[in-house]
Tab-separated table of C-alpha atoms and ligand atoms in Angstrom:
chain	number	residue	atom	x	y	z
R	1	MET	CA	-0.054	-0.039	-0.113
R	2	ILE	CA	1.673	3.397	-1.047
R	3	ALA	CA	1.241	6.358	1.579
R	4	SER	CA	-0.513	9.707	0.196
R	5	LYS	CA	2.797	11.719	0.588
R	6	ILE	CA	5.430	10.447	-0.721
R	7	GLY	CA	8.958	11.942	-1.217
R	8	LEU	CA	11.889	11.155	-4.051
R	9	LEU	CA	15.184	11.793	-2.309
R	10	VAL	CA	17.980	12.045	-4.778
R	11	MET	CA	21.433	12.056	-3.108
R	12	HIS	CA	24.882	13.495	-5.004
R	13	TYR	CA	28.068	14.035	-3.665
R	14	GLY	CA	27.901	17.765	-4.363
R	15	THR	CA	30.312	20.369	-6.023
R	16	PRO	CA	31.097	24.204	-4.803
R	17	ALA	CA	28.538	26.422	-6.892
R	18	SER	CA	31.221	28.817	-7.488
R	19	MET	CA	35.423	29.169	-7.068
R	20	ASP	CA	34.693	30.944	-4.040
R	21	GLU	CA	33.193	27.695	-1.997
R	22	VAL	CA	36.028	25.293	-3.177
R	23	LEU	CA	37.792	25.999	0.787
R	24	PRO	CA	34.314	24.956	2.542
R	25	TYR	CA	33.588	22.168	0.057
R	26	TYR	CA	37.147	20.819	0.464
R	27	THR	CA	37.258	21.264	4.598
R	28	ASP	CA	34.207	18.991	4.332
R	29	ILE	CA	35.124	16.233	2.671
R	30	ARG	CA	38.173	16.386	4.920
R	31	ARG	CA	35.417	16.270	7.822
R	32	GLY	CA	36.249	19.519	8.744
R	33	ARG	CA	40.104	19.721	8.755
R	34	PRO	CA	40.765	22.816	6.198
R	35	PRO	CA	42.991	21.793	3.554
R	36	SER	CA	46.209	22.752	3.042
R	37	PRO	CA	46.776	26.400	1.029
R	38	GLU	CA	48.769	23.873	-1.376
R	39	ALA	CA	46.271	21.580	-1.648
R	40	LEU	CA	43.401	23.891	-2.005
R	41	GLU	CA	45.342	25.534	-4.697
R	42	ASP	CA	45.820	22.463	-6.152
R	43	LEU	CA	42.124	21.699	-6.378
R	44	ARG	CA	41.069	25.101	-7.529
R	45	SER	CA	43.518	24.848	-10.428
R	46	ARG	CA	41.404	21.265	-11.279
R	47	TYR	CA	38.275	23.399	-11.047
R	48	GLU	CA	39.654	26.175	-13.184
R	49	ALA	CA	41.477	23.476	-15.937
R	50	ILE	CA	37.899	21.937	-16.521
R	51	GLY	CA	36.659	25.812	-16.931
R	52	GLY	CA	35.261	26.756	-13.897
R	53	PRO	CA	33.172	24.915	-11.348
R	54	SER	CA	32.010	21.278	-12.286
R	55	PRO	CA	28.738	20.402	-14.040
R	56	LEU	CA	27.639	17.569	-11.860
R	57	ARG	CA	25.065	19.942	-9.788
R	58	ALA	CA	23.162	20.307	-13.073
R	59	ILE	CA	23.623	17.018	-14.486
R	60	SER	CA	22.155	15.707	-10.897
R	61	GLU	CA	18.999	18.351	-11.076
R	62	ARG	CA	18.628	16.872	-14.557
R	63	GLN	CA	18.950	12.801	-13.217
R	64	ALA	CA	16.829	13.694	-10.384
R	65	LYS	CA	13.804	15.760	-12.313
R	66	LEU	CA	13.770	12.610	-15.091
R	67	ILE	CA	13.205	10.070	-12.026
R	68	GLN	CA	10.777	12.255	-10.719
R	69	GLU	CA	9.335	11.554	-14.280
R	70	GLY	CA	9.581	7.987	-14.764
R	71	LEU	CA	7.921	7.432	-11.272
R	72	ALA	CA	5.467	10.054	-12.577
R	73	THR	CA	4.672	7.497	-15.553
R	74	ARG	CA	4.112	4.768	-13.402
R	75	GLY	CA	1.151	6.896	-11.854
R	76	ILE	CA	3.100	7.854	-8.654
R	77	ASN	CA	3.509	11.452	-7.579
R	78	ALA	CA	6.599	11.853	-5.398
R	79	LYS	CA	7.852	15.633	-4.440
R	80	LEU	CA	11.196	15.757	-5.229
R	81	TYR	CA	13.670	16.227	-2.692
R	82	ILE	CA	17.672	16.542	-3.951
R	83	GLY	CA	20.344	16.487	-1.242
R	84	ALA	CA	24.367	16.131	-1.381
R	85	LYS	CA	27.263	14.725	0.269
R	86	HIS	CA	29.264	17.828	0.880
R	87	THR	CA	27.464	20.910	-0.040
R	88	HIS	CA	23.866	22.299	0.959
R	89	PRO	CA	21.493	21.822	1.006
R	90	PHE	CA	23.228	18.581	3.204
R	91	VAL	CA	21.383	14.745	2.372
R	92	SER	CA	20.595	15.879	6.300
R	93	GLU	CA	18.875	19.406	5.774
R	94	VAL	CA	16.608	17.564	3.190
R	95	VAL	CA	15.510	15.010	4.673
R	96	LYS	CA	14.298	17.484	7.903
R	97	GLN	CA	12.506	19.695	5.130
R	98	MET	CA	10.553	15.926	3.640
R	99	ALA	CA	9.623	15.397	7.165
R	100	ALA	CA	8.496	19.229	7.809
R	101	ASP	CA	6.307	19.009	4.121
R	102	GLY	CA	4.483	15.922	6.131
R	103	ILE	CA	6.077	13.075	4.036
R	104	GLU	CA	4.583	10.093	4.794
R	105	GLN	CA	6.747	7.693	3.016
R	106	ALA	CA	10.073	8.338	0.992
R	107	ILE	CA	12.107	6.186	-1.470
R	108	GLY	CA	15.883	7.496	-1.968
R	109	VAL	CA	18.438	6.774	-4.092
R	110	ILE	CA	22.074	7.684	-4.634
R	111	LEU	CA	23.599	8.777	-8.225
R	112	ALA	CA	26.667	6.463	-7.646
R	113	PRO	CA	25.565	2.737	-8.742
R	114	HIS	CA	28.047	0.899	-6.026
R	115	TYR	CA	27.506	-0.004	-2.697
R	116	SER	CA	30.577	0.752	-0.353
R	117	THR	CA	30.638	1.273	3.651
R	118	PHE	CA	32.219	4.167	1.973
R	119	SER	CA	30.154	5.719	-0.199
R	120	VAL	CA	26.387	4.610	-0.323
R	121	ALA	CA	26.303	3.510	3.380
R	122	LYS	CA	27.484	6.686	4.091
R	123	TYR	CA	24.674	8.765	1.870
R	124	THR	CA	22.020	6.246	3.583
R	125	LYS	CA	23.338	6.619	7.108
R	126	SER	CA	23.045	10.566	6.676
R	127	ALA	CA	19.322	10.071	5.490
R	128	ILE	CA	17.921	7.481	8.148
R	129	GLU	CA	19.945	9.087	11.086
R	130	ALA	CA	17.862	12.898	10.078
R	131	ARG	CA	15.016	10.775	9.282
R	132	ASP	CA	15.142	8.970	12.936
R	133	VAL	CA	15.305	12.938	14.593
R	134	ALA	CA	12.998	14.613	12.163
R	135	ASN	CA	10.300	12.253	11.801
R	136	PRO	CA	11.001	8.498	13.163
R	137	ASN	CA	7.605	7.540	11.656
R	138	MET	CA	8.524	8.310	7.810
R	139	GLN	CA	9.637	5.518	5.850
R	140	LEU	CA	12.809	5.425	3.891
R	141	GLU	CA	13.664	2.981	1.897
R	142	VAL	CA	17.499	3.735	-0.086
R	143	LEU	CA	17.984	1.640	-3.080
R	144	GLN	CA	22.225	0.544	-2.147
R	145	ARG	CA	22.855	-0.652	-5.289
R	146	TRP	CA	22.225	-0.557	-9.445
R	147	GLY	CA	25.576	-1.321	-10.907
R	148	THR	CA	24.129	-4.349	-13.076
R	149	LEU	CA	21.059	-2.536	-14.278
R	150	PRO	CA	20.337	-3.442	-17.469
R	151	GLU	CA	20.043	-0.400	-18.630
R	152	PHE	CA	22.808	1.405	-17.262
R	153	ILE	CA	25.101	-1.464	-19.092
R	154	LYS	CA	23.256	-0.549	-22.378
R	155	ALA	CA	23.860	2.816	-21.871
R	156	LEU	CA	27.436	2.386	-21.095
R	157	SER	CA	28.340	-0.069	-23.832
R	158	LEU	CA	26.610	2.051	-26.193
R	159	ASN	CA	28.605	5.323	-24.941
R	160	LEU	CA	31.646	2.685	-25.148
R	161	GLN	CA	30.929	1.750	-28.793
R	162	THR	CA	30.579	5.271	-29.774
R	163	ALA	CA	34.301	6.013	-28.536
R	164	MET	CA	35.796	3.105	-30.200
R	165	GLN	CA	33.813	3.791	-33.804
R	166	GLY	CA	37.016	3.589	-36.195
R	167	LEU	CA	39.697	2.081	-33.660
R	168	ASP	CA	41.443	-1.483	-34.604
R	169	GLN	CA	40.466	-3.979	-31.367
R	170	ASN	CA	43.956	-5.447	-32.257
R	171	GLU	CA	45.081	-1.986	-31.092
R	172	THR	CA	42.433	-0.997	-29.294
R	173	LEU	CA	43.083	-0.904	-24.781
R	174	VAL	CA	39.742	-0.337	-22.978
R	175	ILE	CA	40.465	0.691	-19.190
R	176	PHE	CA	37.410	0.722	-17.164
R	177	SER	CA	37.575	2.837	-13.996
R	178	ALA	CA	36.070	4.108	-10.728
R	179	HIS	CA	36.981	6.173	-8.079
R	180	SER	CA	39.749	4.483	-5.089
R	181	LEU	CA	38.953	4.224	-1.933
R	182	PRO	CA	41.728	3.091	0.847
R	183	GLU	CA	42.337	-0.398	0.720
R	184	LYS	CA	41.441	-1.127	4.673
R	185	ILE	CA	38.172	-1.390	3.196
R	186	LEU	CA	38.534	-4.909	1.512
R	187	ALA	CA	39.761	-6.526	4.515
R	188	ALA	CA	36.239	-5.285	5.869
R	189	GLY	CA	34.807	-7.505	3.403
R	190	ASP	CA	33.121	-4.620	1.616
R	191	PRO	CA	31.963	-5.409	-2.312
R	192	TYR	CA	32.535	-2.544	-3.695
R	193	ALA	CA	35.878	-3.612	-6.197
R	194	GLU	CA	33.976	-6.990	-7.236
R	195	GLU	CA	30.784	-4.717	-8.103
R	196	LEU	CA	32.748	-2.599	-10.607
R	197	LEU	CA	34.180	-5.625	-12.323
R	198	MET	CA	30.954	-6.740	-12.324
R	199	THR	CA	29.878	-3.894	-14.499
R	200	SER	CA	32.738	-3.853	-16.168
R	201	ARG	CA	32.540	-7.614	-17.059
R	202	LEU	CA	29.127	-6.789	-18.568
R	203	VAL	CA	29.786	-3.604	-19.934
R	204	ALA	CA	32.755	-5.490	-21.920
R	205	ASP	CA	30.687	-8.399	-22.674
R	206	ASP	CA	27.706	-6.012	-24.572
R	207	THR	CA	30.256	-4.157	-26.402
R	208	ASN	CA	32.883	-7.580	-28.050
R	209	VAL	CA	35.773	-5.566	-26.132
R	210	ALA	CA	38.501	-7.474	-26.956
R	211	ASN	CA	41.291	-5.999	-24.946
R	212	TRP	CA	40.474	-4.577	-21.312
R	213	VAL	CA	41.657	-3.939	-17.754
R	214	PHE	CA	40.204	-2.381	-14.733
R	215	GLY	CA	42.415	0.316	-12.838
R	216	PHE	CA	41.653	2.630	-9.803
R	217	GLN	CA	41.534	6.426	-10.732
R	218	SER	CA	40.984	9.847	-8.129
R	219	ALA	CA	42.673	8.087	-5.164
R	220	SER	CA	43.905	11.105	-2.682
R	221	THR	CA	46.800	11.303	-0.547
R	222	THR	CA	45.701	10.373	2.741
R	223	GLY	CA	49.413	8.458	3.835
R	224	GLU	CA	47.658	5.276	3.473
R	225	PRO	CA	47.241	2.861	0.601
R	226	TRP	CA	44.510	3.183	-1.813
R	227	LEU	CA	43.038	0.626	-4.149
R	228	GLY	CA	44.955	-0.103	-7.193
R	229	PRO	CA	46.199	-0.262	-9.854
R	230	ASP	CA	46.047	3.302	-10.508
R	231	ILE	CA	44.597	4.219	-14.210
R	232	LEU	CA	47.890	6.056	-15.445
R	233	ASP	CA	50.161	3.076	-14.180
R	234	VAL	CA	47.826	1.194	-16.326
R	235	ILE	CA	48.411	2.819	-19.248
R	236	GLU	CA	51.943	2.843	-18.489
R	237	ARG	CA	52.666	-0.415	-17.977
R	238	GLU	CA	50.487	-1.320	-21.497
R	239	ALA	CA	51.487	1.167	-23.757
R	240	PRO	CA	53.965	-0.777	-25.187
R	241	ASN	CA	50.904	-2.908	-26.319
R	242	TYR	CA	48.967	-0.359	-27.867
R	243	LYS	CA	48.178	2.302	-30.065
R	244	ASN	CA	44.952	3.511	-28.491
R	245	ILE	CA	43.431	3.763	-24.627
R	246	VAL	CA	39.926	4.178	-24.660
R	247	SER	CA	38.803	5.053	-21.031
R	248	CYS	CA	35.546	4.200	-19.526
R	249	THR	CA	34.326	5.218	-16.368
R	250	VAL	CA	31.619	2.786	-14.750
R	251	GLY	CA	31.680	4.142	-10.922
R	252	PHE	CA	31.038	7.455	-12.033
R	253	VAL	CA	27.659	8.987	-13.466
R	254	SER	CA	27.946	12.393	-14.482
R	255	ASP	CA	30.987	14.054	-16.648
R	256	HIS	CA	31.678	15.648	-13.030
R	257	LEU	CA	35.439	16.836	-12.122
R	258	GLU	CA	36.744	13.858	-11.321
R	259	VAL	CA	36.322	12.153	-15.163
R	260	LEU	CA	36.825	15.690	-17.010
R	261	TYR	CA	39.929	16.373	-15.406
R	262	ASP	CA	41.132	13.163	-13.870
R	263	LEU	CA	40.329	11.112	-17.069
R	264	GLY	CA	40.369	13.857	-19.815
R	265	ILE	CA	43.156	15.868	-19.332
R	266	GLU	CA	45.656	13.525	-16.985
R	267	ALA	CA	44.934	10.107	-18.352
R	268	ARG	CA	44.689	11.835	-22.069
R	269	ASP	CA	48.089	13.797	-21.473
R	270	LYS	CA	50.029	10.531	-19.867
R	271	CYS	CA	48.992	8.741	-22.898
R	272	ALA	CA	50.004	11.983	-25.062
R	273	GLU	CA	53.316	11.455	-23.336
R	274	LEU	CA	53.981	7.731	-24.034
R	275	GLY	CA	52.487	8.171	-27.826
R	276	LEU	CA	49.170	6.311	-27.290
R	277	ASN	CA	46.031	7.725	-29.013
R	278	PHE	CA	43.425	8.511	-26.076
R	279	ARG	CA	39.239	8.189	-26.504
R	280	ARG	CA	36.855	9.050	-23.169
R	281	ALA	CA	33.524	6.638	-23.833
R	282	GLU	CA	30.654	9.527	-21.766
R	283	CYS	CA	29.100	8.925	-18.789
R	284	ILE	CA	25.661	8.492	-18.603
R	285	ASN	CA	24.622	12.063	-17.648
R	286	ASP	CA	20.793	12.259	-17.864
R	287	ASP	CA	20.446	9.187	-20.256
R	288	PRO	CA	16.791	9.071	-20.446
R	289	LEU	CA	16.153	4.921	-20.028
R	290	VAL	CA	18.504	4.667	-17.636
R	291	MET	CA	16.636	7.779	-15.095
R	292	ASP	CA	12.805	5.530	-16.236
R	293	ALA	CA	14.761	2.742	-14.979
R	294	LEU	CA	15.683	3.395	-12.047
R	295	ALA	CA	12.383	5.022	-11.488
R	296	GLY	CA	11.225	1.478	-12.358
R	297	GLN	CA	13.244	0.020	-9.120
R	298	LEU	CA	11.750	2.654	-6.991
R	299	ALA	CA	8.417	2.098	-7.806
R	300	GLU	CA	8.894	-1.237	-7.464
R	301	MET	CA	10.395	-0.557	-3.874
R	302	LEU	CA	7.012	1.441	-3.174
R	303	GLU	CA	4.969	-1.454	-4.055
R	304	GLY	CA	6.964	-3.708	-1.394
R	305	ALA	CA	8.478	-5.706	-3.650
R	306	LYS	CA	12.817	-6.949	-2.802
R	307	VAL	CA	14.643	-4.686	-4.840
R	308	GLY	CA	16.614	-2.666	-2.487
R	309	GLN	CA	17.411	-3.566	0.647
R	310	ALA	CA	15.462	-1.568	3.324
R	311	VAL	CA	17.009	0.192	6.295
I	1	FEC	O1	32.384	17.635	-9.444
I	1	FEC	C1	32.590	17.743	-8.344
I	1	FEC	O2	33.003	18.943	-8.457
I	1	FEC	C2	32.870	16.926	-7.550
I	1	FEC	C3	33.453	15.699	-8.057
I	1	FEC	C4	34.042	14.155	-7.419
I	1	FEC	C5	32.915	13.017	-7.351
I	1	FEC	C6	33.351	12.541	-6.306
I	1	FEC	C7	33.216	10.926	-6.003
I	1	FEC	C8	33.275	9.940	-5.099
I	1	FEC	N1	34.514	10.328	-3.987
I	1	FEC	C9	34.941	9.164	-3.483
I	1	FEC	C10	36.052	9.202	-2.651
I	1	FEC	C11	36.817	9.805	-1.870
I	1	FEC	C12	37.312	9.954	-0.463
I	1	FEC	C13	37.671	11.053	-0.895
I	1	FEC	C14	37.757	11.806	-1.770
I	1	FEC	C15	37.997	13.469	-2.057
I	1	FEC	C16	37.859	14.361	-2.751
I	1	FEC	C17	37.920	15.908	-3.321
I	1	FEC	C18	37.404	16.326	-4.324
I	1	FEC	C19	36.534	14.642	-4.906
I	1	FEC	N2	36.590	13.829	-3.668
I	1	FEC	FE1	35.541	12.277	-3.938
I	1	FEC	N3	34.783	13.136	-5.609
I	1	FEC	C20	34.623	14.481	-5.814
I	1	FEC	C21	36.061	14.787	-5.775
I	1	FEC	N4	36.573	11.417	-2.242
I	1	FEC	C22	37.981	17.640	-4.842
I	1	FEC	C23	39.406	16.052	-2.281
I	1	FEC	C24	39.812	16.464	-3.241
I	1	FEC	C25	41.082	15.178	-3.831
I	1	FEC	O3	41.633	14.076	-2.661
I	1	FEC	O4	41.381	15.161	-5.046
I	1	FEC	C26	39.293	11.485	0.051
I	1	FEC	C27	38.877	12.235	2.108
I	1	FEC	C28	39.814	12.481	2.528
I	1	FEC	O5	39.992	13.402	2.548
I	1	FEC	O6	39.849	11.907	3.647
I	1	FEC	C29	37.371	8.615	0.288
I	1	FEC	C30	34.030	8.256	-3.678
I	1	FEC	C31	33.396	8.396	-5.046
I	1	FEC	C32	32.130	8.126	-5.967
I	1	FEC	C33	30.900	7.909	-5.188
I	1	FEC	C34	29.875	9.056	-4.942
I	1	FEC	O7	29.791	10.013	-6.476
I	1	FEC	O8	30.039	9.502	-4.143
I	1	FEC	C35	34.213	6.665	-3.554
I	1	FEC	C36	32.283	13.237	-8.112
């Protein structure tokens, strides 16, 4: 039975709205510890290199709107709330607003397809904790993973095919990638790395890719080991064997800073340095079929079908 006042909670990483907001943003990512002036300058220069603040917020908003429309076509009229992990409005702030608006039943989705204790679990925890304070009676269920959703695989596969057009498969290496995380997550049994590999395998199969590997990207310098191999090391290692590198990130769903800079500039430059041709497959961004499929998952959750993990 679906309650009368339904809320759709769409959660994304967050990005500074202007260059002036880079410092508070970075400080929040560092759990309240301001970055050193050098680290801040480094991040500011990466934003500048992609032309200023990232398009992440705008893309997330378009994605959220499409998910809301997908629910509407299934007869579910849900009020949309968009919350971020590291910028206002934070996930906790919008959940408080949902309670204030009298939302009785809510469904949530994170714009990150793979489960990790470091990402999806943290978004979910913020939402649930805020719900417990604001209105413990508001039902809230969050989709925990969607990295094998057929429409997601197909959209990635089509983008990869476009990027590979005209290239000789035998001379081409596809590198699937995703954000690295501290290596310690493996010891705790985190499924993140496995889920990323599963998505990569499905896309490679759907695209009939001859040669592919997986590499992590965007590791931070926190003084502890992060998951590898790093994509730049993979490029260097494989350079003698190929003419073309095609990058396809499976862990990100928007062409934002980590994609536009770490792949579009850093990985591209590394390839140029090694005499390799570089191409990048676009992220799914606001692909209507993927967003509609996500709406389908959320609709099933609302109907009580066992799709996501209830929390
Ligand atoms: O376009 C934009 O403005 C935002 C791009 C952005 C996305 C993103 C996604 C993920 N992150 C994940 C984990 C970590 C961990 C740390 C960390 C640090 C940063 C920094 C920036 C940044 N992340 Fe990010 N991440 C984005 C941006 N991320 C900027 C800080 C500077 C740097 O290290 O480069 C380390 C925190 C610490 O210092 O303790 C861990 C994961 C994702 C993918 C899932 C998701 O989207 O939530 C995991 C987008």
